[in-house]
Short mmCIF file of C-alpha atoms in Angstrom, two decimals:
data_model
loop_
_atom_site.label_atom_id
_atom_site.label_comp_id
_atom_site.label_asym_id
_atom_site.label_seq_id
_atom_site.Cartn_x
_atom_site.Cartn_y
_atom_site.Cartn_z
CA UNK A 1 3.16 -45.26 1.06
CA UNK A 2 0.93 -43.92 4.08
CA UNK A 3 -1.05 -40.77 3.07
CA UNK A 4 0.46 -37.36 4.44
CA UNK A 5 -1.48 -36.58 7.82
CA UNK A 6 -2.66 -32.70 8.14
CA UNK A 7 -4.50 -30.87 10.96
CA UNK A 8 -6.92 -28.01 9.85
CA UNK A 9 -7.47 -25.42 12.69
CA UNK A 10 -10.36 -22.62 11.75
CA UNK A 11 -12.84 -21.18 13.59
CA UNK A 12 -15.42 -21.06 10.55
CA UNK A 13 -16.80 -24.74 10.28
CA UNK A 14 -17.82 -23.69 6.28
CA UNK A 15 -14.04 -23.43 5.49
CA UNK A 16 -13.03 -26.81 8.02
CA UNK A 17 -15.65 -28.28 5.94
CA UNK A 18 -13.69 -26.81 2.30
CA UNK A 19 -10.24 -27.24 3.43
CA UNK A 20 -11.22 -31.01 4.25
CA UNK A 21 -12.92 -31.79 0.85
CA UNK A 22 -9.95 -29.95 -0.99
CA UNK A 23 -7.44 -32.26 1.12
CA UNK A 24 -8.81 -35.48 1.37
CA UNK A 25 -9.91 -35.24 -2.56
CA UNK A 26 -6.11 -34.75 -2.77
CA UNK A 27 -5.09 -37.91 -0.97
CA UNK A 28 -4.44 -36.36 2.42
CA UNK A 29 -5.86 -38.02 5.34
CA UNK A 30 -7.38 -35.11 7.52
CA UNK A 31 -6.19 -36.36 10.72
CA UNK A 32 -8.06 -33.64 12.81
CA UNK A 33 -9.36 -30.57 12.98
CA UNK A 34 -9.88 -27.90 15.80
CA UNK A 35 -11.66 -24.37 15.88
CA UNK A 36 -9.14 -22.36 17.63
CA UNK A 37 -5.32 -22.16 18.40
CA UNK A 38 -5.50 -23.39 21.85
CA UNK A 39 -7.25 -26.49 20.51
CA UNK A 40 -4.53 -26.84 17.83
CA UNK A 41 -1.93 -26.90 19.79
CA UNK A 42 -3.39 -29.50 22.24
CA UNK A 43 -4.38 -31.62 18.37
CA UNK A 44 -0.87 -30.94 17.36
CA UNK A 45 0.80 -32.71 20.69
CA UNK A 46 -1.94 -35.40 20.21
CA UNK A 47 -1.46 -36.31 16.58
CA UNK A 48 1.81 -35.38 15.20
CA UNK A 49 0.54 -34.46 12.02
CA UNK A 50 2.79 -34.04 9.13
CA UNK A 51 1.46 -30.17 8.13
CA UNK A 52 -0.62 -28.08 9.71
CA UNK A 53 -3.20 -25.16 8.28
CA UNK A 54 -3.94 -22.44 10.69
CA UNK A 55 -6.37 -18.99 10.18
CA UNK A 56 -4.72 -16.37 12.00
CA UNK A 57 -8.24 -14.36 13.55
CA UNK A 58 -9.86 -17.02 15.58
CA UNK A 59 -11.44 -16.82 19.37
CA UNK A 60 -9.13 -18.03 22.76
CA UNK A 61 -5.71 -18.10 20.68
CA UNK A 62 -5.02 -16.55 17.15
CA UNK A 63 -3.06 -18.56 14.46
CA UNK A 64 0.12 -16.89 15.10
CA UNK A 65 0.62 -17.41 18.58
CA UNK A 66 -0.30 -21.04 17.81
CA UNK A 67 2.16 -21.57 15.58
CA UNK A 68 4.74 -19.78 17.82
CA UNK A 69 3.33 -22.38 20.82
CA UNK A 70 3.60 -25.71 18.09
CA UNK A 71 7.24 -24.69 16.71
CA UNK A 72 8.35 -23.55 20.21
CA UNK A 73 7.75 -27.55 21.25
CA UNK A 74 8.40 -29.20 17.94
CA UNK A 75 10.88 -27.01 15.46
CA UNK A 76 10.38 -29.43 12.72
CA UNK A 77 6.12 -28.46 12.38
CA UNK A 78 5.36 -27.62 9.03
CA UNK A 79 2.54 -25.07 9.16
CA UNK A 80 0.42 -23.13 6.74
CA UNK A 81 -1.47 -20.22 7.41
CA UNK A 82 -4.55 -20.10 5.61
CA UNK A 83 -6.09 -16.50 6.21
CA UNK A 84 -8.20 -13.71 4.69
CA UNK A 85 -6.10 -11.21 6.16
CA UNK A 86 -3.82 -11.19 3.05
CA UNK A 87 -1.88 -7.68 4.44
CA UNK A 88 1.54 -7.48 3.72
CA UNK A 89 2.33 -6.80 7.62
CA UNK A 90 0.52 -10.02 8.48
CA UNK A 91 1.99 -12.08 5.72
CA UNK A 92 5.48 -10.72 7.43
CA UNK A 93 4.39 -12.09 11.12
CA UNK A 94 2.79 -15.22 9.88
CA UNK A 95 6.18 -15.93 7.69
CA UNK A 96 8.15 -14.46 11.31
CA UNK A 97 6.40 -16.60 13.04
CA UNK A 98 7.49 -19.60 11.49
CA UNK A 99 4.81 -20.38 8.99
CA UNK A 100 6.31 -21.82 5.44
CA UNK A 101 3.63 -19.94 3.06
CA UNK A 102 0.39 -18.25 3.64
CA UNK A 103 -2.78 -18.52 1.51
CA UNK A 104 -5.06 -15.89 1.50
CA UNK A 105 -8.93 -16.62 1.37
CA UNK A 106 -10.57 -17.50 -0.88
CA UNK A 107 -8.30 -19.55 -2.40
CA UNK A 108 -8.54 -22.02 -5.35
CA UNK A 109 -7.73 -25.70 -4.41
CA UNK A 110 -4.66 -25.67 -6.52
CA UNK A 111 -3.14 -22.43 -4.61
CA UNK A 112 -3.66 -24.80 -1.64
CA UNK A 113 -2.73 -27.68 -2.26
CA UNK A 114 0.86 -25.84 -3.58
CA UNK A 115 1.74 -24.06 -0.19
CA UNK A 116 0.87 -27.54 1.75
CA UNK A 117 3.41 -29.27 -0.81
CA UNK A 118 5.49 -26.89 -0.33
CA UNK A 119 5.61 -26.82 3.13
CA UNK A 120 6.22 -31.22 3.43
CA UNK A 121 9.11 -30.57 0.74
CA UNK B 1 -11.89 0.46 -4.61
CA UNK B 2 -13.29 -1.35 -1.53
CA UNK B 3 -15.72 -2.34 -3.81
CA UNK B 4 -14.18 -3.60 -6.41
CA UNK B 5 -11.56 -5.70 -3.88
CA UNK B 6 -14.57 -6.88 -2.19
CA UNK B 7 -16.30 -8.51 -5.66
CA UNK B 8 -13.07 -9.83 -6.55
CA UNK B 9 -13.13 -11.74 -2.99
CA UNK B 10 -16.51 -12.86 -4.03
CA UNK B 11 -15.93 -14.20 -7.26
CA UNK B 12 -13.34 -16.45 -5.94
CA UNK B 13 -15.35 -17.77 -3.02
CA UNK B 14 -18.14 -18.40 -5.36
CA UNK B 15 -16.13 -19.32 -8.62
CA UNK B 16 -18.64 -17.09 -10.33
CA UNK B 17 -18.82 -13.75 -12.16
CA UNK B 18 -19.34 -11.02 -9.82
CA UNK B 19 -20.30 -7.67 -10.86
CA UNK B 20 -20.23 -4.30 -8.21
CA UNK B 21 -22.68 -1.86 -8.67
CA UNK B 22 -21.01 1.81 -7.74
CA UNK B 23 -21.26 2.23 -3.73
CA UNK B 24 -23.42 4.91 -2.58
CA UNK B 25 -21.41 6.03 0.81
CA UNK B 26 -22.30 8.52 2.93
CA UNK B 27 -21.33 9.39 6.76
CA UNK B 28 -23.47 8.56 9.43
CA UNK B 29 -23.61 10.87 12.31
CA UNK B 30 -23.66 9.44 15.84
CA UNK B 31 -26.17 7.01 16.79
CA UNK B 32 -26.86 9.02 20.13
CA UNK B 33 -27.62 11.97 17.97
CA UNK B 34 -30.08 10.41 14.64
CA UNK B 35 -33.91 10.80 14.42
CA UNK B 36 -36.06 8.41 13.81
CA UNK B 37 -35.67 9.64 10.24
CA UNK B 38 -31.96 9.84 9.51
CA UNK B 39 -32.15 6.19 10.55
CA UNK B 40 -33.78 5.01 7.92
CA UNK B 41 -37.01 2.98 7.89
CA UNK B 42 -36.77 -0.49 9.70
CA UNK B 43 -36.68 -2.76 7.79
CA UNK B 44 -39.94 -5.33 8.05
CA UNK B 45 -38.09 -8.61 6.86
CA UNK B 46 -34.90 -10.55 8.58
CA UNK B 47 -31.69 -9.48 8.22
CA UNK B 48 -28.53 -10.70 9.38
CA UNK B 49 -26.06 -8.52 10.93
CA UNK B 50 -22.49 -9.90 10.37
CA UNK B 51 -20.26 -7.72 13.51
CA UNK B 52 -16.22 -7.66 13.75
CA UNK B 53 -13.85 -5.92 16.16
CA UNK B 54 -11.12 -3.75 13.64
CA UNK B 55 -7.84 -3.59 15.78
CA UNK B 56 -4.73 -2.21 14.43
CA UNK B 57 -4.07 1.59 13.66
CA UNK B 58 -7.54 2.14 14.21
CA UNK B 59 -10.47 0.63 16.51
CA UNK B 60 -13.49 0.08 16.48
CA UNK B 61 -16.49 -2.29 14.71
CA UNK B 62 -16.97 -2.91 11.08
CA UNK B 63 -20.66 -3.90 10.63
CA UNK B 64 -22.46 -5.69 7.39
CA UNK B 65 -25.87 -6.21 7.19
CA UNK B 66 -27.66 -8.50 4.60
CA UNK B 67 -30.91 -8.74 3.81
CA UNK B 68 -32.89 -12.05 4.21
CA UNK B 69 -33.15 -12.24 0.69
CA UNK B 70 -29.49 -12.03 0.32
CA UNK B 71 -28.67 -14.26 2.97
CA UNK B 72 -30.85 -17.25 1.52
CA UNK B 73 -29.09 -16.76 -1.94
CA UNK B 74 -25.60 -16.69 -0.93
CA UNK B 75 -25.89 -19.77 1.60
CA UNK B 76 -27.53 -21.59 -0.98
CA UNK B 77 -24.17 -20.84 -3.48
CA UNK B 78 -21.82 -21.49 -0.63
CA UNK B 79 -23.03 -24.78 0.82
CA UNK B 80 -23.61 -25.86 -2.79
CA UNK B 81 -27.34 -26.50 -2.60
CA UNK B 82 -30.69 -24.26 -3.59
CA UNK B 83 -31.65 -21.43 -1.71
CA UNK B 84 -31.73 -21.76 2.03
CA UNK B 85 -35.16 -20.58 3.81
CA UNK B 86 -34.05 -17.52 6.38
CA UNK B 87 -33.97 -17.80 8.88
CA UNK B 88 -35.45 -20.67 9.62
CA UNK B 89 -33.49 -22.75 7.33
CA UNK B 90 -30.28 -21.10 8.65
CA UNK B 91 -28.60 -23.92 10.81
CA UNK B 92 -24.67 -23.91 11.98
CA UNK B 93 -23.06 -24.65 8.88
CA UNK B 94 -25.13 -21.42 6.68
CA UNK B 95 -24.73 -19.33 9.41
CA UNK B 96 -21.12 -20.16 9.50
CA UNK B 97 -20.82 -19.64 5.57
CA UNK B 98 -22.39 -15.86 5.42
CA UNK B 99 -20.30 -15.22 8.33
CA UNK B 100 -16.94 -16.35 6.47
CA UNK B 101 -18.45 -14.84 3.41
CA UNK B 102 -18.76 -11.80 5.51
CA UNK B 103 -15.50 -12.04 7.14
CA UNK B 104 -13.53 -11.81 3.01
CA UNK B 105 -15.25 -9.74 2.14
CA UNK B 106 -14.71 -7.40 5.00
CA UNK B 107 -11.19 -7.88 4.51
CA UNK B 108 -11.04 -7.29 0.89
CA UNK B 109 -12.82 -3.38 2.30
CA UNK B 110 -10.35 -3.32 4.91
CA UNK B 111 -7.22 -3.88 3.03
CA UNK B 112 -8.41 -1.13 0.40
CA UNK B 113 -8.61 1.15 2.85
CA UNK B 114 -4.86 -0.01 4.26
CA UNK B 115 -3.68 0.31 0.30
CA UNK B 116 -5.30 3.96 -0.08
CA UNK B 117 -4.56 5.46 3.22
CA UNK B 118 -1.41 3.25 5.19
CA UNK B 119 -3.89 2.63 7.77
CA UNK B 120 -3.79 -0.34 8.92
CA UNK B 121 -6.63 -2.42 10.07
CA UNK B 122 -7.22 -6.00 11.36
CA UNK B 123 -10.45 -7.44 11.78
CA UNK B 124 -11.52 -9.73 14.83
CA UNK B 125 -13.68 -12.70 14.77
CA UNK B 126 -17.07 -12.23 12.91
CA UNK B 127 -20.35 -12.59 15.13
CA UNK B 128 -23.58 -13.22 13.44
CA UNK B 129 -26.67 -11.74 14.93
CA UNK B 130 -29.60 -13.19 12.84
CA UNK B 131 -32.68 -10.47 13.54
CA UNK B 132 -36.49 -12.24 13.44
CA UNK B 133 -39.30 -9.64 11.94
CA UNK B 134 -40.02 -7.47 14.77
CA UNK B 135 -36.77 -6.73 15.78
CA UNK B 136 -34.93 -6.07 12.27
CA UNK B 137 -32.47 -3.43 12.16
CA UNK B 138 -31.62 -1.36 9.06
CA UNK B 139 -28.16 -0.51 8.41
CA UNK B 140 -28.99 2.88 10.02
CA UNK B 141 -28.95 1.54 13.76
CA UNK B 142 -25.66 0.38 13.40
CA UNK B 143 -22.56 2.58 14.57
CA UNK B 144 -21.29 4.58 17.34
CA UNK B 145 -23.20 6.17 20.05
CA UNK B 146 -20.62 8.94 20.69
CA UNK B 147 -18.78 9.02 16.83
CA UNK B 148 -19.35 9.22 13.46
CA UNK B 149 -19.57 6.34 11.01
CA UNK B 150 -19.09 5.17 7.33
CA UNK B 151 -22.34 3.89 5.43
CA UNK B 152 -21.55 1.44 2.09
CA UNK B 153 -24.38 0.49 0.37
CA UNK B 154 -23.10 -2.24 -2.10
CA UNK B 155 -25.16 -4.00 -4.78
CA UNK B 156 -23.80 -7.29 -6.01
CA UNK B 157 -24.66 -8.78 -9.12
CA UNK B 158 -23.55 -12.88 -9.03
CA UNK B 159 -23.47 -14.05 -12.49
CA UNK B 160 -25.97 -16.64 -13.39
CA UNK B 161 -28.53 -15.40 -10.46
CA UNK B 162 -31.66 -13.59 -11.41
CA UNK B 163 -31.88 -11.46 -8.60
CA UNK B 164 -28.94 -9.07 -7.06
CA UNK B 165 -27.55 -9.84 -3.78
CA UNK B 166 -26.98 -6.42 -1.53
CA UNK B 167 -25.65 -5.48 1.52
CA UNK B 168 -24.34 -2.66 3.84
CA UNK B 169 -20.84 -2.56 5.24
CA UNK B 170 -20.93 0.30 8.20
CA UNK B 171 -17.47 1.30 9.87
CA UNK B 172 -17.62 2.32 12.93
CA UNK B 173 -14.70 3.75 14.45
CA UNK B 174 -13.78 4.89 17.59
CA UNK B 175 -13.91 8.50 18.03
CA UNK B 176 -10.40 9.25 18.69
CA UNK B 177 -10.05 7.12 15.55
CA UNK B 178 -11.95 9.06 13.32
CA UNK B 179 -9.47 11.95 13.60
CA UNK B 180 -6.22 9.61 12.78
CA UNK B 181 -8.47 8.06 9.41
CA UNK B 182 -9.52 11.75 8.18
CA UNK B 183 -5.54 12.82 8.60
CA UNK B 184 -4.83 9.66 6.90
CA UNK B 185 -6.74 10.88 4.05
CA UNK B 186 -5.49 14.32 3.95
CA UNK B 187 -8.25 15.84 5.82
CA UNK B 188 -7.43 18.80 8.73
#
C-alpha cells in the first residue's frame, strides 16, 4: 500500500519542520511543503497530494483563501487547517471554507494526526 | 486571564510545566508624549522584539519583547538542543521558533481578551526584529505615537529550568480603537 501523500503549507519553518517529523514518524510521505497560500496552491496543482495542512495567518495569501482557491479547482481536496488562531469565528470560516477539521497550535501529535485521518476517511 | 491562556499555550508547545507569575499591567501613554523616564531605562543587553499587525474589531500592533536571556532559553527548548548563544547563535530556524513561540502565545492574550470583552482580534504575521547592544529597546519604546497602549509584564517559570523566562506583551491600538476596547469593557 503506497504511503498517504500530504502537503504542509506554513509560513514558520519551526512548525514545517514539527508538522514533518510528526507526519513522516507516522508513515506519511511529506510530499511538499510551501510557506504561503499562493505557493500552496501552485504545490497543490503540482502534486496532487492526498491531504493538505494549511495555517490560516501567513504573508501573500492566508490559509483560507487558499483553501477556497484548491477546492474551487479540485472539490475532492482534503484540507486541514492547522492554526493558532483557535477563535470560534475563525474555526467557523476555516470549516466555511471547506476545511474538514482545524487544529489549533500547539497541538500534541496525536490531536494531529486525528484531524488528518479524519480528513482521508 | 491572558496570562494564564498564554502559559497554558506554553506548556503545550514545550510539553513542560509552565507556571505564570501575576502580570503587572499598566497603561502606557503615547510614545510622542513619554520622557526619557516614563520610558524606562534601555536596556544594555539584546532583546528581541517579536511585532504583529491585530486586525479585526480593533487595529493596531501587538508587540512582545524578550530578553536575550529569554530568547537563548526558549530556542534552546524549542529546537530541542542546549541553550542557543543570542544573538549570534540565532540563525533561521531559532529565529523562526521564538517568533512562532511568540505568535501562540500572542494568540492565547488575544483570544482572552475576545472571551472577556467580545472583541474580536486577529493577529497578522509575526516579524522579528533582533536588537544588537547599542540599539536595544525596552518595552517602553514600543507603542503608539499618537495613542495610548497596554504594558504586560509576564514572568514565566518553565518547569525543570533554573532560571525564569520573561517577557513584555505591549498592545498598541489604534486610537480610534482605544475608545471601542474601553466601551467594550464597560468604560464611558
Amino acid at each position: 500500500m503506497s504511503r498517504r501523500r500530504v502537503l504542509i503549507c506554513d509560513d514558520a519553518a519551526f512548525t514545517r519542520n514539527l508538522l514533518r517529523d510528526i507526519l513522516g514518524e507516522a508513515g506519511f510521505e511529506v510530499a511538499g511543503e510551501a510557506g504561503n497560500g499562493r505557493e500552496a496552491v501552485e504545490r497543490y496543482r503540482e502534486l496532487k497530494p492526498d491531504v493538505v495542512t494549511l495555517d490560516i495567518v501567513m504573508p501573500e495569501m492566508g490559509g483560507l483563501e487558499a483553501a477556497r482557491v484548491i477546492l474551487q479547482e479540485d472539490p475532492s481536496a482534503r484540507i486541514v487547517m492547522c492554526s493558532a488562531m483557535g477563535q470560534r469565528a475563525m474555526v467557523v470560516q476555516a470549516i466555511e471554507a471547506g476545511a474538514r477539521d482545524f487544529v489549533v497550535k500547539p497541538f500534541q501529535p496525536g490531536r494531529l494526526l486525528e484531524a488528518v485521518e479524519r480528513a482521508l476517511a | 486571564m491572558g496570562a494564564g491562556h498564554a502559559a497554558a499555550a506554553l506548556a503545550e508547545l514545550l510539553d513542560r510545566l509552565v507556571l505564570v507569575d501575576i502580570s503587572q499591567v499598566r497603561v502606557q501613554e503615547p510614545r510622542a508624549g513619554r520622557s526619557e523616564r516614563s520610558r524606562g531605562a534601555a536596556s544594555r543587553d539584546p532583546v528581541a522584539t517579536v511585532a504583529m499587525p491585530v486586525m479585526g474589531d480593533v487595529t493596531g500592533r501587538l508587540h512582545e519583547v524578550f530578553p536575550g536571556g529569554t530568547c537563548a532559553r526558549l530556542a534552546g527548548l524549542l529546537t530541542g538542543g542546549g541553550i542557543v548563544a543570542f544573538p549570534e547563535g540565532f540563525g533561521e530556524l531559532e529565529q523562526s521558533a521564538l517568533k512562532e513561540a511568540a505568535n501562540i502565545v500572542a494568540t492565547a492574550y488575544a483570544r482572552a481578551i475576545t472571551e472577556f470583552t467580545g472583541v474580536l482580534l486577529i493577529l497578522g504575521s509575526p516579524a522579528i526584529r533582533i536588537s544588537p547592544a547599542a540599539l536595544a529597546g525596552a518595552a517602553g519604546e514600543v507603542g503608539n505615537d499618537d495613542a495610548p497602549s497596554v504594558l504586560v509584564e509576564t514572568g514565566i517559570r518553565v518547569f525543570a529550568e533554573d532560571q525564569p523566562v520573561g517577557a513584555s506583551f505591549v498592545l498598541a491600538p489604534d486610537a480610534p480603537s482605544v475608545a471601542a476596547l474601553l466601551r467594550a469593557i464597560g468604560t464611558p
